[in-house]
PDB file of C-alpha atoms and ligand atoms in Angstrom:
ATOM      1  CA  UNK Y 821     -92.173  17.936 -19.837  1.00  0.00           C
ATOM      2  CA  UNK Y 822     -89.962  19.968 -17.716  1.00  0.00           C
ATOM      3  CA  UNK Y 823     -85.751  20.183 -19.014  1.00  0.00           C
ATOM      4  CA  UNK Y 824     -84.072  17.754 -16.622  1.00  0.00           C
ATOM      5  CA  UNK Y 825     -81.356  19.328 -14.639  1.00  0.00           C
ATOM      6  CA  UNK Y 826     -78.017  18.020 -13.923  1.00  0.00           C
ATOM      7  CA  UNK Y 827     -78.148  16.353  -9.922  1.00  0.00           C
ATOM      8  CA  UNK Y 828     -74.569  17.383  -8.756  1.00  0.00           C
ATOM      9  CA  UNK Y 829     -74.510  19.992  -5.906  1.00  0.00           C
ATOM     10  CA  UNK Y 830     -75.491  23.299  -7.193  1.00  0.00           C
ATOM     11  CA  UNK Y 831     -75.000  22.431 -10.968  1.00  0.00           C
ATOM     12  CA  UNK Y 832     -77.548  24.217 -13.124  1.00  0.00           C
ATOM     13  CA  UNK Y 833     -76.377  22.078 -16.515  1.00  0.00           C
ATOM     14  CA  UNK Y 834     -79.303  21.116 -19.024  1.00  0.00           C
ATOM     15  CA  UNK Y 835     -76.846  19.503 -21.212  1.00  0.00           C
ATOM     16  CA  UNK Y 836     -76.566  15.578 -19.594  1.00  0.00           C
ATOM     17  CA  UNK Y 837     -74.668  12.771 -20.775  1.00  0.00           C
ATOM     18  CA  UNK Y 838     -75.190   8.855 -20.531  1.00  0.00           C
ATOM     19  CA  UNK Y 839     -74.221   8.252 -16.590  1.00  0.00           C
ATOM     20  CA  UNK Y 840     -73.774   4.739 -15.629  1.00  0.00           C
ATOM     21  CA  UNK Y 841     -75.031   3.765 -12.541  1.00  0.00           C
ATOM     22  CA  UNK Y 842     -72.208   1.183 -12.840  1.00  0.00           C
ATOM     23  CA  UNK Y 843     -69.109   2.637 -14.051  1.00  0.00           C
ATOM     24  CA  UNK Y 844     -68.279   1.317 -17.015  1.00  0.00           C
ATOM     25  CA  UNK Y 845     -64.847  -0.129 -15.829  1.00  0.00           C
ATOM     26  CA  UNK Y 846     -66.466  -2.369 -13.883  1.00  0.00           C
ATOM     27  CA  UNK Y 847     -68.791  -3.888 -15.813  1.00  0.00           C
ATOM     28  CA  UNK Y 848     -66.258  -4.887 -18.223  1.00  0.00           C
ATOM     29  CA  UNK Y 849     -64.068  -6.397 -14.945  1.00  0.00           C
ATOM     30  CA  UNK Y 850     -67.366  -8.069 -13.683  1.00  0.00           C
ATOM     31  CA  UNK Y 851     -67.446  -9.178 -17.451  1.00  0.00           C
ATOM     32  CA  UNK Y 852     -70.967  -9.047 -17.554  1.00  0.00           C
ATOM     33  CA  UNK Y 853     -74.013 -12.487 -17.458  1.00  0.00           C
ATOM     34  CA  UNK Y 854     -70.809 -14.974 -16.820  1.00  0.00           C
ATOM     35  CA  UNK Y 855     -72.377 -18.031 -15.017  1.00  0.00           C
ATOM     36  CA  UNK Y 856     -68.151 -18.598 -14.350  1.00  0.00           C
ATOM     37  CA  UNK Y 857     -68.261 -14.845 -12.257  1.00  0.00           C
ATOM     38  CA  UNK Y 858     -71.098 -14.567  -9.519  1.00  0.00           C
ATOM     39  CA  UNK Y 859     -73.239 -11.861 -10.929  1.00  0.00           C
ATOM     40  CA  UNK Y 860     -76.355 -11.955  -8.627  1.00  0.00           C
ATOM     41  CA  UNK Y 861     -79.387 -10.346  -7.937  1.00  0.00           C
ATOM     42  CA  UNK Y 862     -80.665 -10.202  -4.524  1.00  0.00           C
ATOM     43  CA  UNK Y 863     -83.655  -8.943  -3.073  1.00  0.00           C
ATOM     44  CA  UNK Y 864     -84.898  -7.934   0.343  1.00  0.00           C
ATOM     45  CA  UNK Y 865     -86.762 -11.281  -0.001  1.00  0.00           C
ATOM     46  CA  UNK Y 866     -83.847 -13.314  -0.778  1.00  0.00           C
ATOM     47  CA  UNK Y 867     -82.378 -13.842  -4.003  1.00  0.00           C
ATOM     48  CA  UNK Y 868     -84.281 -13.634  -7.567  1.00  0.00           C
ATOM     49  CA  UNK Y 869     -82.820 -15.798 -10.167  1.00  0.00           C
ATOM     50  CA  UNK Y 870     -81.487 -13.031 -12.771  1.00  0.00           C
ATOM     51  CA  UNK Y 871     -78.306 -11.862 -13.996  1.00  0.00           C
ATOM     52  CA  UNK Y 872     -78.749  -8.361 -13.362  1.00  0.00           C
ATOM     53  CA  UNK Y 873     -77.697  -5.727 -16.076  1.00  0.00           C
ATOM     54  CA  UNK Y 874     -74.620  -3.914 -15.503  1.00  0.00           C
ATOM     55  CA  UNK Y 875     -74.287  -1.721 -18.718  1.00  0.00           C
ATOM     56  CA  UNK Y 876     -77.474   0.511 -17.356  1.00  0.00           C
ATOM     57  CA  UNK Y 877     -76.872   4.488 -17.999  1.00  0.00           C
ATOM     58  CA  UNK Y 878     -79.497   7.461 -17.021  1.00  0.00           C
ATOM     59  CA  UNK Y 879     -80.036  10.399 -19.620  1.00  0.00           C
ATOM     60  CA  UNK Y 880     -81.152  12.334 -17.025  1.00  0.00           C
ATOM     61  CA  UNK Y 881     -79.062  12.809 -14.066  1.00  0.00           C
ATOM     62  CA  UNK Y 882     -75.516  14.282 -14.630  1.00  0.00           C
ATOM     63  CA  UNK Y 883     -73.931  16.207 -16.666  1.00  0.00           C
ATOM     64  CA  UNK Y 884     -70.369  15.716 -18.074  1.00  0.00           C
ATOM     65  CA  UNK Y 885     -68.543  17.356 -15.218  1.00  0.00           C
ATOM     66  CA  UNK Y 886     -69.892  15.941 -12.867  1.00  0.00           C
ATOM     67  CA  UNK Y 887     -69.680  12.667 -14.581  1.00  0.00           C
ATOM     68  CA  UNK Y 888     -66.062  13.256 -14.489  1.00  0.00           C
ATOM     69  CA  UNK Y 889     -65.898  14.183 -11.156  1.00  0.00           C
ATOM     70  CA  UNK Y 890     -67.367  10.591 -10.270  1.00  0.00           C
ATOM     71  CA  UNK Y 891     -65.211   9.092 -12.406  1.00  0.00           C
ATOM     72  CA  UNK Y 892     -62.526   9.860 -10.397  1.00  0.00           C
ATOM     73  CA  UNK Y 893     -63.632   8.322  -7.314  1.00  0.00           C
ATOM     74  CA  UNK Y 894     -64.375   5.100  -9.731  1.00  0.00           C
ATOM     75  CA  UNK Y 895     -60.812   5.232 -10.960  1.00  0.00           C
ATOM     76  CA  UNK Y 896     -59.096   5.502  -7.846  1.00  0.00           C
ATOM     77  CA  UNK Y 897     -61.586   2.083  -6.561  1.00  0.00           C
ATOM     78  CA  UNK Y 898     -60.374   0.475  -9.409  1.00  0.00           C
ATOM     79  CA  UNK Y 899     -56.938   0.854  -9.468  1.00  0.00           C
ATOM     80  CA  UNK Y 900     -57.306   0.073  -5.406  1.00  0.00           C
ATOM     81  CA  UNK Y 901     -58.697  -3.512  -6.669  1.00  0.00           C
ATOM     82  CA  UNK Y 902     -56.198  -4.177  -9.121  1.00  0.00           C
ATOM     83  CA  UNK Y 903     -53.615  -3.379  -6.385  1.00  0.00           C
ATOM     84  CA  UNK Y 904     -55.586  -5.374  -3.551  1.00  0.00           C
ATOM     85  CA  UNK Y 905     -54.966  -8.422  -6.082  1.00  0.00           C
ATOM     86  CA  UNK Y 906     -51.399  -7.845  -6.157  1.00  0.00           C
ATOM     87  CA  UNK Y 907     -50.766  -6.664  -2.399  1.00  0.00           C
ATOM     88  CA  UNK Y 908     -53.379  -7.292   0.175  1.00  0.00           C
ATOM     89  CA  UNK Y 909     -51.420  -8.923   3.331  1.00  0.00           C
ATOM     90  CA  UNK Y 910     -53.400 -11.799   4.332  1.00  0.00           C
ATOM     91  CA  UNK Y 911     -53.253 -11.408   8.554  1.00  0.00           C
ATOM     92  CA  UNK Y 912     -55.407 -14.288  10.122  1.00  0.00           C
ATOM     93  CA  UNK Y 913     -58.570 -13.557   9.695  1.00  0.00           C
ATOM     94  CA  UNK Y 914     -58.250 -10.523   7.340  1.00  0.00           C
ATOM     95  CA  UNK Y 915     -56.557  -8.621   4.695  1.00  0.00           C
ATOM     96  CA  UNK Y 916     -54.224  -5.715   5.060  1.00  0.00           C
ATOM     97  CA  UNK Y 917     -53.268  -2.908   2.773  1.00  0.00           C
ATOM     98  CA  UNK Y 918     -51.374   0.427   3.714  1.00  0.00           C
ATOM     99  CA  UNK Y 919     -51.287   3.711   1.744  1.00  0.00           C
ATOM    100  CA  UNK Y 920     -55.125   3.512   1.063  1.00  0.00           C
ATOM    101  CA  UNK Y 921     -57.563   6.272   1.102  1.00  0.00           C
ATOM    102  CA  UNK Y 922     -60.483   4.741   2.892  1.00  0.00           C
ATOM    103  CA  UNK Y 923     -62.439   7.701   2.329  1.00  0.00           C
ATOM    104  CA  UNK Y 924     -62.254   7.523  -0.933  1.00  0.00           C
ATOM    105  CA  UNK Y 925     -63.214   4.702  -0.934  1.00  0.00           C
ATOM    106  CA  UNK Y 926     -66.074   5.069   1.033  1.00  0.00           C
ATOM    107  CA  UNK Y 927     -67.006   8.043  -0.985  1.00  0.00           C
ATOM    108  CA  UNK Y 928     -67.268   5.567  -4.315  1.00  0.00           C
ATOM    109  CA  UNK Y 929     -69.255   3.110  -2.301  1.00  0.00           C
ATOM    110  CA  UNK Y 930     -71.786   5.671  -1.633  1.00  0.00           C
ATOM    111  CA  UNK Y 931     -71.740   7.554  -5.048  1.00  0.00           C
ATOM    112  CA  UNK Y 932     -72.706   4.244  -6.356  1.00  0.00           C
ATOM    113  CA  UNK Y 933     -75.267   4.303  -3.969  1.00  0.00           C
ATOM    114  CA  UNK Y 934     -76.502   7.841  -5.022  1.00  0.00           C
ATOM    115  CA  UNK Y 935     -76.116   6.712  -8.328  1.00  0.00           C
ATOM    116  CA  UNK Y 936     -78.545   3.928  -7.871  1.00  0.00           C
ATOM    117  CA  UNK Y 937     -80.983   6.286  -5.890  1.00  0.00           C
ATOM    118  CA  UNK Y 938     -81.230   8.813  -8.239  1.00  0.00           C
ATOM    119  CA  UNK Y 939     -82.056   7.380 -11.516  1.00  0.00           C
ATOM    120  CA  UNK Y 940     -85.559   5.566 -12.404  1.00  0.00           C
ATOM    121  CA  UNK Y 941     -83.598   2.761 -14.198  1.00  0.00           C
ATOM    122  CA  UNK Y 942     -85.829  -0.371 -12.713  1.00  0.00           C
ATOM    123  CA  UNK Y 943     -82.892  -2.385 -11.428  1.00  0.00           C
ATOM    124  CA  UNK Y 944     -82.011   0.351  -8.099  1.00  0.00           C
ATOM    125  CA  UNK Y 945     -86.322   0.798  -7.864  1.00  0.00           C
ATOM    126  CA  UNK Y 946     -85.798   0.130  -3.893  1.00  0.00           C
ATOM    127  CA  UNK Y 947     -82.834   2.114  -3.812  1.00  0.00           C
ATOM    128  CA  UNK Y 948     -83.739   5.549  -2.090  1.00  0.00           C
ATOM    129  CA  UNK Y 949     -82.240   7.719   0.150  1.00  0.00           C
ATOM    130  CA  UNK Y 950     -84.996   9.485   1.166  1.00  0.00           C
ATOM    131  CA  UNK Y 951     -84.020  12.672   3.772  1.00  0.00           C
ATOM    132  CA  UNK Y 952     -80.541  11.542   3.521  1.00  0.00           C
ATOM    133  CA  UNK Y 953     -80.256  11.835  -0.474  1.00  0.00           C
ATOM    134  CA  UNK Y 954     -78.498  15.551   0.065  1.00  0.00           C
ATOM    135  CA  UNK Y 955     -76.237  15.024   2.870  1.00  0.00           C
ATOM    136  CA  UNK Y 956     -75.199  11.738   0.501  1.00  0.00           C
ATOM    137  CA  UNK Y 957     -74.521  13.674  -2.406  1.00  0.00           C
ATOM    138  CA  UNK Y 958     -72.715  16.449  -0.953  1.00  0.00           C
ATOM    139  CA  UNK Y 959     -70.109  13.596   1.122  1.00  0.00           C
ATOM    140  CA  UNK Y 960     -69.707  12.136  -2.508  1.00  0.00           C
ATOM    141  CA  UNK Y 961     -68.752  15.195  -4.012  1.00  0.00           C
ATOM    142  CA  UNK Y 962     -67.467  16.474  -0.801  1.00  0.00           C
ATOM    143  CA  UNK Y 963     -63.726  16.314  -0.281  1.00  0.00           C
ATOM    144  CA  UNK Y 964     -63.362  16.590   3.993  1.00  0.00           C
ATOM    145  CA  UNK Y 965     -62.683  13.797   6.480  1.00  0.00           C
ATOM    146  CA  UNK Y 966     -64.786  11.090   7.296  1.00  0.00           C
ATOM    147  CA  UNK Y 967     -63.109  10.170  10.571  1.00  0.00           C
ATOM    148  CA  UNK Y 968     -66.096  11.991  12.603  1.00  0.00           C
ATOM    149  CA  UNK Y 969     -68.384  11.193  10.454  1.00  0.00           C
ATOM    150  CA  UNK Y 970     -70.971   8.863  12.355  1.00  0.00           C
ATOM    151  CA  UNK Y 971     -74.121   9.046  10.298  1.00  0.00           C
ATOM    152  CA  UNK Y 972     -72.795   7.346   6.716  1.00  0.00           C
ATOM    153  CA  UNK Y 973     -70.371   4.851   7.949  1.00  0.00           C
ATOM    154  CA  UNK Y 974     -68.906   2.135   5.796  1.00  0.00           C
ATOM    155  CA  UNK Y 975     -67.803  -1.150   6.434  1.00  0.00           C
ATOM    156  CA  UNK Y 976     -66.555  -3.788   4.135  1.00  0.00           C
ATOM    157  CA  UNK Y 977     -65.443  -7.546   4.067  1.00  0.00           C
ATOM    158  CA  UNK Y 978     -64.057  -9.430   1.825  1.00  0.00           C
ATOM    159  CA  UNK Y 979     -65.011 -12.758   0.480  1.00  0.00           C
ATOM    160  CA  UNK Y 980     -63.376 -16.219   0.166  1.00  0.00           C
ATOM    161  CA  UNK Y 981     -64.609 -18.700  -1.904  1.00  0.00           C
ATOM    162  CA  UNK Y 982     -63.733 -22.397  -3.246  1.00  0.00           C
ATOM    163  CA  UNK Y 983     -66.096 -22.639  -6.074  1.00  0.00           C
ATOM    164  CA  UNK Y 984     -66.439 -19.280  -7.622  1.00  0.00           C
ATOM    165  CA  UNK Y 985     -64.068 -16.048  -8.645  1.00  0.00           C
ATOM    166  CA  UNK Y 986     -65.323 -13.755  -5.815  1.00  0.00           C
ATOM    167  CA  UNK Y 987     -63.486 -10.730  -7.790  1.00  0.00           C
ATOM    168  CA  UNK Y 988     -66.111 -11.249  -9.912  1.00  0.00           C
ATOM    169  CA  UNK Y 989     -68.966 -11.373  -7.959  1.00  0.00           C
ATOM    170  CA  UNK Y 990     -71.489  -7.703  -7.945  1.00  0.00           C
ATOM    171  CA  UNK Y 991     -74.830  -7.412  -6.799  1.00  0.00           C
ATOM    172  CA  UNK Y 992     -77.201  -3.955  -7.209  1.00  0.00           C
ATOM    173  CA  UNK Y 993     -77.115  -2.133  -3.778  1.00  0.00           C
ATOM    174  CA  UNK Y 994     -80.435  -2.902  -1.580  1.00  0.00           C
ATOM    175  CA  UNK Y 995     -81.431  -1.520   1.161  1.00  0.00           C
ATOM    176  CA  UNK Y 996     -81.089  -3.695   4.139  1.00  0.00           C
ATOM    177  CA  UNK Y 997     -80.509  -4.112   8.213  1.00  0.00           C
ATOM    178  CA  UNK Y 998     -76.987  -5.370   9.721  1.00  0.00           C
ATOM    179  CA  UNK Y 999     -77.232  -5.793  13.080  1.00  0.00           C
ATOM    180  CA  UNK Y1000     -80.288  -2.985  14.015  1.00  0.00           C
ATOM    181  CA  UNK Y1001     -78.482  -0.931  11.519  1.00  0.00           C
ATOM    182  CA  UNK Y1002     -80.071   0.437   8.571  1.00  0.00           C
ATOM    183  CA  UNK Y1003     -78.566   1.063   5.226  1.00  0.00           C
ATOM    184  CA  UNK Y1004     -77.407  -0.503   1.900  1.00  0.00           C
ATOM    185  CA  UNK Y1005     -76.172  -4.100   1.534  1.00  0.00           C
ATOM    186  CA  UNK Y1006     -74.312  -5.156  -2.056  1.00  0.00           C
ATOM    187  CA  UNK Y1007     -71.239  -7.426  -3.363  1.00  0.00           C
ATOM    188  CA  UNK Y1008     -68.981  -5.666  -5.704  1.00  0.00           C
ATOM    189  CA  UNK Y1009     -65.795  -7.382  -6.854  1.00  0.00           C
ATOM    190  CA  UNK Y1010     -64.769  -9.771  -3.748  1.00  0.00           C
ATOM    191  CA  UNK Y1011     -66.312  -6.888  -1.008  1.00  0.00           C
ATOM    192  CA  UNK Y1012     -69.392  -7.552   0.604  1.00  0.00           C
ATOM    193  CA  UNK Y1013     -70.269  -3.763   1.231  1.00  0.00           C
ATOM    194  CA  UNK Y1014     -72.842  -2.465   4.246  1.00  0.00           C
ATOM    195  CA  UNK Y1015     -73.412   1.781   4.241  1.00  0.00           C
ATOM    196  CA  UNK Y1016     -75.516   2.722   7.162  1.00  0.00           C
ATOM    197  CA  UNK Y1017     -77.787   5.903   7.183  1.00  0.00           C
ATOM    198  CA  UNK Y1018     -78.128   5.293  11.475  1.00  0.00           C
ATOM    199  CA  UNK Y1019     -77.154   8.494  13.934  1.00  0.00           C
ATOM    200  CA  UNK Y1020     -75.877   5.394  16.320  1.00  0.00           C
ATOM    201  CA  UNK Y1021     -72.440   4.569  14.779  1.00  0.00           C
ATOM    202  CA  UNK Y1022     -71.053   1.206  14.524  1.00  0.00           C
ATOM    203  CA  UNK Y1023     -69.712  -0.038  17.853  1.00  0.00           C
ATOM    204  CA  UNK Y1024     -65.930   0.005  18.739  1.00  0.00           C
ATOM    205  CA  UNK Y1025     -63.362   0.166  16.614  1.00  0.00           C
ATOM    206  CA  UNK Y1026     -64.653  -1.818  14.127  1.00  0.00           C
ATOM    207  CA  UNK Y1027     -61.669  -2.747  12.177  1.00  0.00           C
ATOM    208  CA  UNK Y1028     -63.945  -2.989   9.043  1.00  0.00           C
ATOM    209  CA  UNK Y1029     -65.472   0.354   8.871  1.00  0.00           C
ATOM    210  CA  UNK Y1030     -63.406   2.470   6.135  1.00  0.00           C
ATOM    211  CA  UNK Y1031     -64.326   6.085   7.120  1.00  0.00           C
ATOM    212  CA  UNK Y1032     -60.752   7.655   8.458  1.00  0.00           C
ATOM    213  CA  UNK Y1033     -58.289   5.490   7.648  1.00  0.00           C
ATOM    214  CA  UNK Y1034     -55.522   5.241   5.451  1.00  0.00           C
ATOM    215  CA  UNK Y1035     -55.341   1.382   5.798  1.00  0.00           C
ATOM    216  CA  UNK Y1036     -57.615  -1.159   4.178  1.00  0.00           C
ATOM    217  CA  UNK Y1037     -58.290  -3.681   6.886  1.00  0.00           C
ATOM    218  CA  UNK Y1038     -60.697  -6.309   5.419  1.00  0.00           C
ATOM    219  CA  UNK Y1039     -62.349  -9.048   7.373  1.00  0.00           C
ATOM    220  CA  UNK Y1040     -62.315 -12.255   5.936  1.00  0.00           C
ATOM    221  CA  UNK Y1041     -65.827 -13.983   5.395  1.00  0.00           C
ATOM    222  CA  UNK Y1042     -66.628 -17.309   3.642  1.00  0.00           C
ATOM    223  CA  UNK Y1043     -68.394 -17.120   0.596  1.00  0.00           C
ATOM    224  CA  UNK Y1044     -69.570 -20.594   1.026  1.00  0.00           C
ATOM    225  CA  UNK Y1045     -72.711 -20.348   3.681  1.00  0.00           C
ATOM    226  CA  UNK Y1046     -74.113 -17.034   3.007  1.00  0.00           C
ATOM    227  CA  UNK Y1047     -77.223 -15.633   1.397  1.00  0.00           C
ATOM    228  CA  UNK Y1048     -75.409 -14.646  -1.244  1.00  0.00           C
ATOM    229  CA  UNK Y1049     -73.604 -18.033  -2.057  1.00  0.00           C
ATOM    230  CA  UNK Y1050     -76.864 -19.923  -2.028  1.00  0.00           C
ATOM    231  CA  UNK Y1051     -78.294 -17.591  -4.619  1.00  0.00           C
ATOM    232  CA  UNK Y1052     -74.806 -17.624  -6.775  1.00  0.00           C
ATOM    233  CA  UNK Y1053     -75.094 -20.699  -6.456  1.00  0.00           C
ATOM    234  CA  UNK Y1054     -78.833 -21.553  -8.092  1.00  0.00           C
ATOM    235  CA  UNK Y1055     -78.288 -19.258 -10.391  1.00  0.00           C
ATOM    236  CA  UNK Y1056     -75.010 -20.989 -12.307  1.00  0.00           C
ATOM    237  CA  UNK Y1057     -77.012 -24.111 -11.668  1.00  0.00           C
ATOM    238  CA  UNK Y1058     -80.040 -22.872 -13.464  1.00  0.00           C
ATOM    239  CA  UNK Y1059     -77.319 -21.424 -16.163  1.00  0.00           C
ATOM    240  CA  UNK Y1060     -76.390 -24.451 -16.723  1.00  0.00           C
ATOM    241  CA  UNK Y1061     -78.902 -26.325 -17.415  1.00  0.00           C
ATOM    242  CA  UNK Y1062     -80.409 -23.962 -19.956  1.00  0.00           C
ATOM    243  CA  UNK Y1063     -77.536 -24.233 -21.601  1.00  0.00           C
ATOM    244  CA  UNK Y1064     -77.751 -28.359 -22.007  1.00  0.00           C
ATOM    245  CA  UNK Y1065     -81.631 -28.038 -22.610  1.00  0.00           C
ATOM    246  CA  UNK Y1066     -80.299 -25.598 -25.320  1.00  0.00           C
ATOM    247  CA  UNK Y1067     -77.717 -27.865 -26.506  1.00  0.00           C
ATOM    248  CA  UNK Y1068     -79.926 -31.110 -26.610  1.00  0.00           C
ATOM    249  CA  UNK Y1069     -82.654 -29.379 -29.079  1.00  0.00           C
TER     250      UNK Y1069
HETATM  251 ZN1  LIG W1815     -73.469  18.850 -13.352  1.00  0.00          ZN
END
């Protein structure tokens, strides 16, 4: 069996370390198979009734550096949701937060993405990139603007819920369509994420596309309604009553 090389750009490393798809900061603040949190799976087919694992690691993609130099774009996301908790100016129909580098952002959405694409770990199986799997890695590790950048486009909104803790709430990225775009669809703590791989990009100035800008402007959509909602939804319900079939033996 060939010596598995570290995947960052132009890293020659042998010596790889346990990479999360997940980072590890997260899955403790997603806390995990909570029926009280919305951890969901969701498939191109609609939802499949699992709690989907979030402590999964690869042996064989990264190496420590590079780890590191992920981890960096994870930290800065996660201090960015602690703070959106704290400061995010409700405005109508969206949230509002200055001094934020969407980029950044945008950058950890897709490393995740990358992440998920690159390892064999079963639970990101329909996660590939494909021709686009270079150009990906080389924007996550990249440090240049976004603003022109057309291609990998991100947009984000954020969702509102009476029944469950939406900061909670993750899903593994899948690929998907929005609107005759194609990309990758996932919920991760409150944002329901869509990164396109079209040339076309979105239309207008989308106030929730994050490439550019150094304010978070978040649509607001209801939880209650969607796809994703009905599938939390089954799930805490099936939860549930395993645990009072459980707790009538
Ligand atoms: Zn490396």
């Amino acid at each position: 069996m060939p010596v598995a090389k570290c995947r960052g750009p132009g890293c020659e490393s042998t010596r790889l370390i346990e990479a999360h798809i997940i980072p590890r900061c997260f899955a403790v603040y997603i806390g995990g198979n909570n029926p009280a949190g919305g951890n969901v799976q969701l498939t191109q087919h609609g939802s499949a009734n699992a709690w989907p694992p979030l402590g999964e690691y690869d042996t064989g993609i990264l190496c420590a550096a590079c780890d590191q130099r992920l981890g960096k774009l994870d930290g800065y996301f996660y201090d960015v949701c602690r703070r959106f908790e704290r400061d995010a100016i409700r405005v109508g129909r969206h949230y509002e937060m200055a001094s934020v580098d969407c980029d950044r952002v945008a950058r950890f959405f897709w490393s995740l993405i990358w992440r998920a694409s690159i390892t064999d770990r079963a639970t990101f199986a329909e996660v590939d990139l494909a021709e686009h799997g270079e150009a990906v890695r080389d924007l996550v590790f990249g440090d240049i603007s976004l603003a022109a950048e057309k291609r990998f486009q991100v947009a984000i909104e954020r969702f509102e819920s009476e029944h469950v803790d939406v900061s909670r709430i993750y899903s593994p990225p899948r690929p998907g369509e929005l609107g005759g775009f194609v990309g990758f669809g996932f919920m991760f703590v409150g944002f329901r994420v869509f990164a396109k791989v079209n040339e076309q990009p979105f239309p207008g100035p989308a106030s929730s596309v994050l490439n550019g800008r150094s304010m978070l402007c978040v649509p607001i959509r209801r939880f209650e309604g969607t796809p994703e909602f009905e599938a939390t939804a089954e799930m805490m319900i099936t939860a549930i009553e395993q645990r009072r079939a459980a707790g009538a033996t």
